[in-house]
Amino acid sequence: MQNAIKTENLTRTYQRSKKSSKKSSKKKWDNSQPQELVALGGVDLNIHSGELFGLLGPNGAGKTTLIKILTTLLAPTSGKAFVDGLDVVTQAREIRPRINIVSGGESCGYGVLNVEENLWLFSQIYGIPTSIAQERIQQMLEIVGLQDKARTRVSQLSTGQRQKMNFCRGFITDPKILFLDEPTLGLDVNAARSIRQFVRDWLREKPGRTLLLTTHYMMEAEELCDRLAIIDHGKLLTCGTPNELKQTLQQFPQFQLVIELGNVDQLNISTIPGVKEYRLTPLQENPDSRSASMPVNSVQPIFSCHLTLAEEAVIGQIVQAIVSAQGKILQLQKHQPTLEDAFVQLVGHRLESGEQGS
């Protein structure tokens, strides 16, 4: 399969600026901090032609550094990177007409020009004929719902409207390879949904197009991406489809079960093979946790049973054990691992503190 993007032991380091110590009147350099910062440490990555590839990682993980190298904005310290088969260092001039980039939160455009004029100006930098550029501009403005702001100066747009214009800019040049760096950042739920739908349609329209996406929204990554890579501290931790990342991590629980029970004072199912963790909690001790399925005037003890299972087949044995103990199942929910669960296991914390609205 042909690669649209390929990196080989790609490394980027920065030298820290030396700071003098304030503890002495004589100038002494503070060597307590490492003098070299590794932004990327030997990244090997293959992104196939026609693929929508996602890159996940916390702030400072190296995502932006990687994208800057791939878009010829930054040179690597060592290693190799190829975009559409071309070397990003020695063939940067040939790469640039084939790519484009959209960065979330980026201040783009000229404030004295209106939206339409800004987009036309960017199209001319790429040598797009005016008639074709105007047609694409109108199509993109309609897609993001910005057609009524076409003659509005950029300086008068809101942050979300500027982001929409920035998104349009990335597509009017019809790039072969597109880099979307948090494209829905700052957008409302409806606008973000429309953009995700357009991205899917854009890729289907021409199978040879390739898109590299970075996002802080797990739902967005799982919904859009064919494959994902997780990066942290400049290292590529894992790569695969969303389902592979969720299911193939070693020692990762496959199934989590929550059962709401009535009529059971004591229940021990930890001896059932396949039950890895087991916790029985009385719900009535906390009135705020009372389930909607629990009768308001209920006097029988209600319990919440949380289980982690090695395999789904164990569920039948658990139900049988509850029935044998004359218990009453009020509610049963099965939870499978999410992409965020996989991310947390690898990185040690969530990607961000708050999810985008669903």
mmCIF file of C-alpha atoms in Angstrom:
data_model
loop_
_atom_site.group_PDB
_atom_site.id
_atom_site.type_symbol
_atom_site.label_atom_id
_atom_site.label_comp_id
_atom_site.label_asym_id
_atom_site.label_seq_id
_atom_site.Cartn_x
_atom_site.Cartn_y
_atom_site.Cartn_z
ATOM 1 C CA MET A 1 0.000 0.000 0.000
ATOM 2 C CA GLN A 2 1.340 3.413 -0.985
ATOM 3 C CA ASN A 3 2.322 5.766 1.832
ATOM 4 C CA ALA A 4 1.190 9.390 1.782
ATOM 5 C CA ILE A 5 3.340 10.184 4.840
ATOM 6 C CA LYS A 6 6.327 8.298 6.181
ATOM 7 C CA THR A 7 8.811 9.095 8.929
ATOM 8 C CA GLU A 8 11.973 7.226 9.864
ATOM 9 C CA ASN A 9 13.504 7.792 13.301
ATOM 10 C CA LEU A 10 12.293 11.394 13.147
ATOM 11 C CA THR A 11 13.826 13.493 15.914
ATOM 12 C CA ARG A 12 13.599 17.134 16.879
ATOM 13 C CA THR A 13 15.469 18.632 19.837
ATOM 14 C CA TYR A 14 15.761 22.143 21.190
ATOM 15 C CA GLN A 15 18.521 23.720 23.247
ATOM 16 C CA ARG A 16 17.289 25.406 26.407
ATOM 17 C CA SER A 17 18.393 28.967 27.002
ATOM 18 C CA LYS A 18 20.827 29.224 29.901
ATOM 19 C CA LYS A 19 19.564 31.013 33.018
ATOM 20 C CA SER A 20 21.849 32.534 35.600
ATOM 21 C CA SER A 21 21.418 31.614 39.257
ATOM 22 C CA LYS A 22 20.175 34.389 41.579
ATOM 23 C CA LYS A 23 21.756 32.772 44.661
ATOM 24 C CA SER A 24 25.174 34.161 43.926
ATOM 25 C CA SER A 25 26.380 37.612 43.007
ATOM 26 C CA LYS A 26 28.687 36.012 40.472
ATOM 27 C CA LYS A 27 27.141 34.876 37.212
ATOM 28 C CA LYS A 28 26.734 31.124 37.257
ATOM 29 C CA TRP A 29 24.680 29.090 34.854
ATOM 30 C CA ASP A 30 21.918 27.005 36.392
ATOM 31 C CA ASN A 31 22.512 23.467 35.143
ATOM 32 C CA SER A 32 19.757 21.844 37.232
ATOM 33 C CA GLN A 33 17.541 21.529 34.149
ATOM 34 C CA PRO A 34 18.468 19.411 31.108
ATOM 35 C CA GLN A 35 19.963 21.668 28.466
ATOM 36 C CA GLU A 36 18.334 19.709 25.652
ATOM 37 C CA LEU A 37 14.571 19.390 25.172
ATOM 38 C CA VAL A 38 13.430 16.429 23.084
ATOM 39 C CA ALA A 39 10.208 17.351 21.279
ATOM 40 C CA LEU A 40 10.274 14.257 19.051
ATOM 41 C CA GLY A 41 12.340 11.216 19.888
ATOM 42 C CA GLY A 42 12.705 8.768 17.015
ATOM 43 C CA VAL A 43 9.187 8.640 15.540
ATOM 44 C CA ASP A 44 8.495 5.949 12.918
ATOM 45 C CA LEU A 45 5.130 6.456 11.242
ATOM 46 C CA ASN A 46 3.399 5.265 8.071
ATOM 47 C CA ILE A 47 0.150 6.878 6.896
ATOM 48 C CA HIS A 48 -1.444 5.253 3.873
ATOM 49 C CA SER A 49 -2.733 7.128 0.860
ATOM 50 C CA GLY A 50 -6.481 7.766 1.154
ATOM 51 C CA GLU A 51 -6.456 7.328 4.932
ATOM 52 C CA LEU A 52 -7.940 9.538 7.627
ATOM 53 C CA PHE A 53 -5.293 9.204 10.309
ATOM 54 C CA GLY A 54 -5.645 10.577 13.836
ATOM 55 C CA LEU A 55 -2.908 11.756 16.181
ATOM 56 C CA LEU A 56 -3.762 11.878 19.890
ATOM 57 C CA GLY A 57 -1.634 13.190 22.703
ATOM 58 C CA PRO A 58 -1.640 15.652 25.601
ATOM 59 C CA ASN A 59 -0.312 19.185 25.262
ATOM 60 C CA GLY A 60 3.442 19.107 24.776
ATOM 61 C CA ALA A 61 3.415 15.550 23.428
ATOM 62 C CA GLY A 62 4.992 16.532 20.109
ATOM 63 C CA LYS A 63 1.943 16.645 17.811
ATOM 64 C CA THR A 64 2.446 20.214 16.606
ATOM 65 C CA THR A 65 6.184 19.687 16.151
ATOM 66 C CA LEU A 66 5.483 16.635 13.981
ATOM 67 C CA ILE A 67 2.960 18.532 11.856
ATOM 68 C CA LYS A 68 5.344 21.483 11.411
ATOM 69 C CA ILE A 69 8.023 19.131 10.121
ATOM 70 C CA LEU A 70 5.623 17.357 7.755
ATOM 71 C CA THR A 71 4.380 20.696 6.384
ATOM 72 C CA THR A 72 7.983 21.897 5.808
ATOM 73 C CA LEU A 73 7.694 24.649 8.434
ATOM 74 C CA LEU A 74 10.347 23.114 10.678
ATOM 75 C CA ALA A 75 13.430 21.044 9.927
ATOM 76 C CA PRO A 76 14.068 17.833 11.878
ATOM 77 C CA THR A 77 17.216 17.494 13.946
ATOM 78 C CA SER A 78 17.735 13.987 12.573
ATOM 79 C CA GLY A 79 15.830 11.241 10.807
ATOM 80 C CA LYS A 80 13.766 11.367 7.641
ATOM 81 C CA ALA A 81 10.227 12.466 6.732
ATOM 82 C CA PHE A 82 8.491 12.000 3.398
ATOM 83 C CA VAL A 83 5.206 13.555 2.221
ATOM 84 C CA ASP A 84 3.733 12.165 -0.998
ATOM 85 C CA GLY A 85 7.071 10.431 -1.526
ATOM 86 C CA LEU A 86 9.064 13.681 -1.294
ATOM 87 C CA ASP A 87 11.699 14.550 1.310
ATOM 88 C CA VAL A 88 10.517 17.402 3.559
ATOM 89 C CA VAL A 89 14.027 18.881 3.765
ATOM 90 C CA THR A 90 15.404 18.600 0.229
ATOM 91 C CA GLN A 91 12.107 18.752 -1.699
ATOM 92 C CA ALA A 92 10.063 21.223 0.355
ATOM 93 C CA ARG A 93 9.259 23.414 -2.668
ATOM 94 C CA GLU A 94 7.648 20.458 -4.475
ATOM 95 C CA ILE A 95 5.654 19.411 -1.398
ATOM 96 C CA ARG A 96 3.990 22.731 -0.579
ATOM 97 C CA PRO A 97 1.587 22.945 -3.569
ATOM 98 C CA ARG A 98 0.264 19.472 -2.683
ATOM 99 C CA ILE A 99 -0.601 20.116 0.975
ATOM 100 C CA ASN A 100 -2.534 22.503 3.187
ATOM 101 C CA ILE A 101 -3.032 22.920 6.927
ATOM 102 C CA VAL A 102 -5.854 24.117 9.188
ATOM 103 C CA SER A 103 -4.977 24.925 12.792
ATOM 104 C CA GLY A 104 -7.660 25.447 15.430
ATOM 105 C CA GLY A 105 -7.559 28.787 17.205
ATOM 106 C CA GLU A 106 -5.158 30.208 14.639
ATOM 107 C CA SER A 107 -5.439 33.923 13.862
ATOM 108 C CA CYS A 108 -5.556 33.883 10.081
ATOM 109 C CA GLY A 109 -6.331 36.400 7.398
ATOM 110 C CA TYR A 110 -6.018 40.139 7.054
ATOM 111 C CA GLY A 111 -8.393 42.181 9.181
ATOM 112 C CA VAL A 112 -8.908 44.923 6.583
ATOM 113 C CA LEU A 113 -10.141 42.372 4.012
ATOM 114 C CA ASN A 114 -13.477 40.646 4.126
ATOM 115 C CA VAL A 115 -13.958 36.869 4.278
ATOM 116 C CA GLU A 116 -14.355 36.401 0.530
ATOM 117 C CA GLU A 117 -11.309 38.561 -0.249
ATOM 118 C CA ASN A 118 -9.137 36.679 2.236
ATOM 119 C CA LEU A 119 -10.052 33.294 0.814
ATOM 120 C CA TRP A 120 -9.492 34.513 -2.751
ATOM 121 C CA LEU A 121 -6.055 35.848 -1.747
ATOM 122 C CA PHE A 122 -5.047 32.480 -0.287
ATOM 123 C CA SER A 123 -6.241 30.704 -3.431
ATOM 124 C CA GLN A 124 -4.069 32.959 -5.608
ATOM 125 C CA ILE A 125 -0.982 32.076 -3.581
ATOM 126 C CA TYR A 126 -1.584 28.500 -4.750
ATOM 127 C CA GLY A 127 -2.238 29.609 -8.330
ATOM 128 C CA ILE A 128 -5.898 28.566 -8.424
ATOM 129 C CA PRO A 129 -7.728 30.154 -11.406
ATOM 130 C CA THR A 130 -10.125 32.852 -10.205
ATOM 131 C CA SER A 131 -13.260 31.222 -11.638
ATOM 132 C CA ILE A 132 -12.492 27.918 -9.891
ATOM 133 C CA ALA A 133 -11.484 29.690 -6.680
ATOM 134 C CA GLN A 134 -14.720 31.696 -6.542
ATOM 135 C CA GLU A 135 -16.812 28.557 -7.026
ATOM 136 C CA ARG A 136 -14.965 26.706 -4.259
ATOM 137 C CA ILE A 137 -15.179 29.699 -1.925
ATOM 138 C CA GLN A 138 -18.955 29.912 -2.278
ATOM 139 C CA GLN A 139 -19.320 26.155 -1.746
ATOM 140 C CA MET A 140 -17.187 26.161 1.401
ATOM 141 C CA LEU A 141 -18.899 29.213 2.906
ATOM 142 C CA GLU A 142 -22.245 27.510 2.439
ATOM 143 C CA ILE A 143 -20.986 24.276 4.017
ATOM 144 C CA VAL A 144 -19.819 26.017 7.206
ATOM 145 C CA GLY A 145 -22.794 28.409 7.294
ATOM 146 C CA LEU A 146 -20.758 31.544 6.710
ATOM 147 C CA GLN A 147 -22.254 32.739 3.426
ATOM 148 C CA ASP A 148 -23.988 35.681 5.116
ATOM 149 C CA LYS A 149 -20.576 36.880 6.364
ATOM 150 C CA ALA A 150 -18.844 36.733 2.980
ATOM 151 C CA ARG A 151 -18.556 40.563 2.769
ATOM 152 C CA THR A 152 -17.750 41.039 6.477
ATOM 153 C CA ARG A 153 -14.260 42.125 7.475
ATOM 154 C CA VAL A 154 -12.290 39.457 9.329
ATOM 155 C CA SER A 155 -11.650 41.895 12.184
ATOM 156 C CA GLN A 156 -15.401 41.945 12.857
ATOM 157 C CA LEU A 157 -15.840 38.151 13.027
ATOM 158 C CA SER A 158 -16.253 36.178 16.222
ATOM 159 C CA THR A 159 -13.677 33.550 17.204
ATOM 160 C CA GLY A 160 -15.894 30.732 15.931
ATOM 161 C CA GLN A 161 -16.523 32.513 12.623
ATOM 162 C CA ARG A 162 -12.794 33.025 12.104
ATOM 163 C CA GLN A 163 -12.255 29.348 12.728
ATOM 164 C CA LYS A 164 -14.856 28.535 10.081
ATOM 165 C CA MET A 165 -13.080 30.795 7.589
ATOM 166 C CA ASN A 166 -9.801 29.134 8.492
ATOM 167 C CA PHE A 167 -11.371 25.753 7.811
ATOM 168 C CA CYS A 168 -12.555 26.949 4.369
ATOM 169 C CA ARG A 169 -9.038 28.123 3.560
ATOM 170 C CA GLY A 170 -7.708 24.601 3.971
ATOM 171 C CA PHE A 171 -9.994 23.121 1.330
ATOM 172 C CA ILE A 172 -10.242 25.726 -1.428
ATOM 173 C CA THR A 173 -6.793 24.734 -2.735
ATOM 174 C CA ASP A 174 -7.967 21.098 -3.114
ATOM 175 C CA PRO A 175 -4.853 19.636 -1.446
ATOM 176 C CA LYS A 176 -3.781 16.048 -1.963
ATOM 177 C CA ILE A 177 -2.734 15.799 1.694
ATOM 178 C CA LEU A 178 -4.428 17.911 4.361
ATOM 179 C CA PHE A 179 -3.386 18.496 7.965
ATOM 180 C CA LEU A 180 -6.203 19.370 10.378
ATOM 181 C CA ASP A 181 -4.806 20.486 13.742
ATOM 182 C CA GLU A 182 -7.831 20.637 16.107
ATOM 183 C CA PRO A 183 -10.163 21.962 13.374
ATOM 184 C CA THR A 184 -13.322 22.076 15.552
ATOM 185 C CA LEU A 185 -11.703 23.916 18.457
ATOM 186 C CA GLY A 186 -14.044 26.669 19.668
ATOM 187 C CA LEU A 187 -16.946 25.650 17.434
ATOM 188 C CA ASP A 188 -20.460 24.910 18.651
ATOM 189 C CA VAL A 189 -21.805 21.364 18.480
ATOM 190 C CA ASN A 190 -23.810 21.828 15.258
ATOM 191 C CA ALA A 191 -20.915 23.478 13.413
ATOM 192 C CA ALA A 192 -18.509 20.750 14.541
ATOM 193 C CA ARG A 193 -20.937 18.062 13.374
ATOM 194 C CA SER A 194 -21.271 19.691 9.945
ATOM 195 C CA ILE A 195 -17.502 19.906 9.587
ATOM 196 C CA ARG A 196 -17.027 16.233 10.488
ATOM 197 C CA GLN A 197 -19.619 15.237 7.890
ATOM 198 C CA PHE A 198 -17.929 17.372 5.240
ATOM 199 C CA VAL A 199 -14.541 15.812 6.025
ATOM 200 C CA ARG A 200 -15.960 12.324 5.479
ATOM 201 C CA ASP A 201 -17.604 13.388 2.193
ATOM 202 C CA TRP A 202 -14.427 15.143 1.029
ATOM 203 C CA LEU A 203 -12.355 11.992 1.467
ATOM 204 C CA ARG A 204 -14.931 9.793 -0.266
ATOM 205 C CA GLU A 205 -15.099 12.168 -3.236
ATOM 206 C CA LYS A 206 -11.481 11.417 -4.209
ATOM 207 C CA PRO A 207 -10.073 8.181 -2.748
ATOM 208 C CA GLY A 208 -6.475 9.386 -3.171
ATOM 209 C CA ARG A 209 -6.874 12.231 -0.686
ATOM 210 C CA THR A 210 -5.213 11.819 2.715
ATOM 211 C CA LEU A 211 -5.957 13.621 5.956
ATOM 212 C CA LEU A 212 -3.986 13.813 9.210
ATOM 213 C CA LEU A 213 -6.132 14.931 12.149
ATOM 214 C CA THR A 214 -5.156 16.004 15.649
ATOM 215 C CA THR A 215 -7.950 16.564 18.136
ATOM 216 C CA HIS A 216 -8.648 16.824 21.860
ATOM 217 C CA TYR A 217 -12.074 15.231 21.423
ATOM 218 C CA MET A 218 -12.087 11.450 21.793
ATOM 219 C CA MET A 219 -15.540 11.183 20.253
ATOM 220 C CA GLU A 220 -14.322 13.044 17.174
ATOM 221 C CA ALA A 221 -11.262 10.811 16.809
ATOM 222 C CA GLU A 222 -13.247 7.598 17.196
ATOM 223 C CA GLU A 223 -15.961 8.745 14.781
ATOM 224 C CA LEU A 224 -13.674 9.921 11.990
ATOM 225 C CA CYS A 225 -10.362 8.091 11.996
ATOM 226 C CA ASP A 226 -9.437 4.917 10.129
ATOM 227 C CA ARG A 227 -6.356 4.538 12.321
ATOM 228 C CA LEU A 228 -4.943 6.378 15.312
ATOM 229 C CA ALA A 229 -1.551 6.910 16.904
ATOM 230 C CA ILE A 230 -1.014 7.974 20.501
ATOM 231 C CA ILE A 231 2.036 10.130 21.161
ATOM 232 C CA ASP A 232 3.439 11.318 24.483
ATOM 233 C CA HIS A 233 6.729 13.010 25.415
ATOM 234 C CA GLY A 234 7.809 12.830 21.785
ATOM 235 C CA LYS A 235 7.413 9.045 21.587
ATOM 236 C CA LEU A 236 4.897 7.066 19.539
ATOM 237 C CA LEU A 237 3.245 4.757 22.078
ATOM 238 C CA THR A 238 0.888 2.740 19.866
ATOM 239 C CA CYS A 239 -0.880 2.770 16.514
ATOM 240 C CA GLY A 240 -3.961 0.998 15.186
ATOM 241 C CA THR A 241 -7.664 1.261 14.462
ATOM 242 C CA PRO A 242 -9.911 2.624 17.257
ATOM 243 C CA ASN A 243 -11.168 -0.911 17.960
ATOM 244 C CA GLU A 244 -7.633 -2.304 18.075
ATOM 245 C CA LEU A 245 -6.563 0.343 20.559
ATOM 246 C CA LYS A 246 -9.571 -0.450 22.744
ATOM 247 C CA GLN A 247 -9.315 -4.223 22.656
ATOM 248 C CA THR A 248 -5.721 -5.343 22.242
ATOM 249 C CA LEU A 249 -3.953 -3.584 25.116
ATOM 250 C CA GLN A 250 -2.401 -6.108 27.482
ATOM 251 C CA GLN A 251 -4.072 -6.486 30.878
ATOM 252 C CA PHE A 252 -6.899 -4.201 29.826
ATOM 253 C CA PRO A 253 -10.299 -5.319 31.158
ATOM 254 C CA GLN A 254 -12.566 -6.374 28.324
ATOM 255 C CA PHE A 255 -15.935 -5.925 29.970
ATOM 256 C CA GLN A 256 -17.342 -3.930 32.847
ATOM 257 C CA LEU A 257 -20.767 -4.815 34.225
ATOM 258 C CA VAL A 258 -23.038 -2.767 36.488
ATOM 259 C CA ILE A 259 -26.037 -4.579 37.976
ATOM 260 C CA GLU A 260 -28.698 -2.989 40.157
ATOM 261 C CA LEU A 261 -30.016 -5.587 42.590
ATOM 262 C CA GLY A 262 -32.871 -5.922 45.012
ATOM 263 C CA ASN A 263 -33.614 -8.541 47.622
ATOM 264 C CA VAL A 264 -29.962 -9.459 48.109
ATOM 265 C CA ASP A 265 -28.296 -8.851 51.456
ATOM 266 C CA GLN A 266 -25.147 -10.848 50.748
ATOM 267 C CA LEU A 267 -23.788 -11.987 47.426
ATOM 268 C CA ASN A 268 -20.342 -13.375 46.692
ATOM 269 C CA ILE A 269 -19.561 -14.099 43.055
ATOM 270 C CA SER A 270 -15.840 -13.382 43.176
ATOM 271 C CA THR A 271 -15.151 -17.151 43.017
ATOM 272 C CA ILE A 272 -16.654 -17.393 39.513
ATOM 273 C CA PRO A 273 -13.814 -17.865 36.988
ATOM 274 C CA GLY A 274 -13.436 -14.763 34.835
ATOM 275 C CA VAL A 275 -14.511 -12.254 37.501
ATOM 276 C CA LYS A 276 -11.454 -10.022 37.916
ATOM 277 C CA GLU A 277 -12.944 -7.372 40.232
ATOM 278 C CA TYR A 278 -16.136 -7.295 42.249
ATOM 279 C CA ARG A 279 -17.767 -4.624 44.432
ATOM 280 C CA LEU A 280 -21.231 -4.581 46.027
ATOM 281 C CA THR A 281 -22.442 -1.182 47.257
ATOM 282 C CA PRO A 282 -25.750 -0.426 49.072
ATOM 283 C CA LEU A 283 -27.478 2.357 47.135
ATOM 284 C CA GLN A 284 -29.854 3.387 49.915
ATOM 285 C CA GLU A 285 -26.954 4.662 52.019
ATOM 286 C CA ASN A 286 -26.783 7.601 49.620
ATOM 287 C CA PRO A 287 -30.217 9.021 48.708
ATOM 288 C CA ASP A 288 -28.661 11.053 45.865
ATOM 289 C CA SER A 289 -27.579 7.849 44.139
ATOM 290 C CA ARG A 290 -31.100 6.351 44.114
ATOM 291 C CA SER A 291 -31.767 4.944 40.655
ATOM 292 C CA ALA A 292 -34.801 5.917 38.595
ATOM 293 C CA SER A 293 -35.737 2.224 38.568
ATOM 294 C CA MET A 294 -35.911 2.111 42.385
ATOM 295 C CA PRO A 295 -39.435 2.547 43.806
ATOM 296 C CA VAL A 296 -39.757 5.707 45.901
ATOM 297 C CA ASN A 297 -41.382 3.817 48.773
ATOM 298 C CA SER A 298 -39.013 0.838 48.505
ATOM 299 C CA VAL A 299 -37.952 -0.595 51.852
ATOM 300 C CA GLN A 300 -35.982 -3.576 50.558
ATOM 301 C CA PRO A 301 -32.195 -3.110 50.327
ATOM 302 C CA ILE A 302 -30.984 -2.019 46.905
ATOM 303 C CA PHE A 303 -27.397 -2.703 45.821
ATOM 304 C CA SER A 304 -25.175 -1.694 42.940
ATOM 305 C CA CYS A 305 -22.851 -4.460 41.839
ATOM 306 C CA HIS A 306 -19.756 -3.398 39.843
ATOM 307 C CA LEU A 307 -17.790 -6.132 38.094
ATOM 308 C CA THR A 308 -14.794 -6.331 35.794
ATOM 309 C CA LEU A 309 -14.872 -9.454 33.631
ATOM 310 C CA ALA A 310 -12.236 -11.210 31.576
ATOM 311 C CA GLU A 311 -14.804 -12.367 29.013
ATOM 312 C CA GLU A 312 -18.432 -11.781 28.096
ATOM 313 C CA ALA A 313 -19.407 -15.451 28.594
ATOM 314 C CA VAL A 314 -19.146 -14.989 32.381
ATOM 315 C CA ILE A 315 -22.320 -12.858 32.407
ATOM 316 C CA GLY A 316 -24.579 -15.922 32.245
ATOM 317 C CA GLN A 317 -22.950 -17.461 35.328
ATOM 318 C CA ILE A 318 -23.315 -14.195 37.246
ATOM 319 C CA VAL A 319 -27.020 -13.931 36.434
ATOM 320 C CA GLN A 320 -27.513 -17.553 37.518
ATOM 321 C CA ALA A 321 -25.739 -16.874 40.828
ATOM 322 C CA ILE A 322 -28.033 -13.905 41.509
ATOM 323 C CA VAL A 323 -31.137 -15.936 40.700
ATOM 324 C CA SER A 324 -29.933 -18.766 42.943
ATOM 325 C CA ALA A 325 -29.554 -16.280 45.797
ATOM 326 C CA GLN A 326 -33.181 -15.199 45.156
ATOM 327 C CA GLY A 327 -32.021 -11.787 44.049
ATOM 328 C CA LYS A 328 -33.950 -9.460 41.781
ATOM 329 C CA ILE A 329 -32.148 -7.790 38.867
ATOM 330 C CA LEU A 330 -33.534 -4.267 38.489
ATOM 331 C CA GLN A 331 -31.064 -3.066 35.860
ATOM 332 C CA LEU A 332 -28.049 -4.468 33.994
ATOM 333 C CA GLN A 333 -25.576 -2.451 31.948
ATOM 334 C CA LYS A 334 -22.520 -3.688 30.094
ATOM 335 C CA HIS A 335 -19.687 -1.249 29.430
ATOM 336 C CA GLN A 336 -16.942 -2.021 26.929
ATOM 337 C CA PRO A 337 -13.591 -0.186 26.936
ATOM 338 C CA THR A 338 -13.628 3.222 25.281
ATOM 339 C CA LEU A 339 -10.894 4.937 23.326
ATOM 340 C CA GLU A 340 -10.412 7.210 26.307
ATOM 341 C CA ASP A 341 -9.872 4.161 28.556
ATOM 342 C CA ALA A 342 -7.095 3.024 26.234
ATOM 343 C CA PHE A 343 -5.571 6.507 26.190
ATOM 344 C CA VAL A 344 -5.622 6.786 29.983
ATOM 345 C CA GLN A 345 -3.945 3.389 30.393
ATOM 346 C CA LEU A 346 -1.129 4.379 28.032
ATOM 347 C CA VAL A 347 -0.594 8.010 29.041
ATOM 348 C CA GLY A 348 -1.799 7.983 32.655
ATOM 349 C CA HIS A 349 -4.443 10.707 32.445
ATOM 350 C CA ARG A 350 -7.292 11.946 30.286
ATOM 351 C CA LEU A 351 -6.581 13.834 27.088
ATOM 352 C CA GLU A 352 -8.337 16.947 28.370
ATOM 353 C CA SER A 353 -10.454 18.055 31.291
ATOM 354 C CA GLY A 354 -13.753 18.508 29.431
ATOM 355 C CA GLU A 355 -15.279 16.782 26.429
ATOM 356 C CA GLN A 356 -16.913 18.571 23.554
ATOM 357 C CA GLY A 357 -20.689 18.550 23.703
ATOM 358 C CA SER A 358 -22.252 15.462 22.210
#
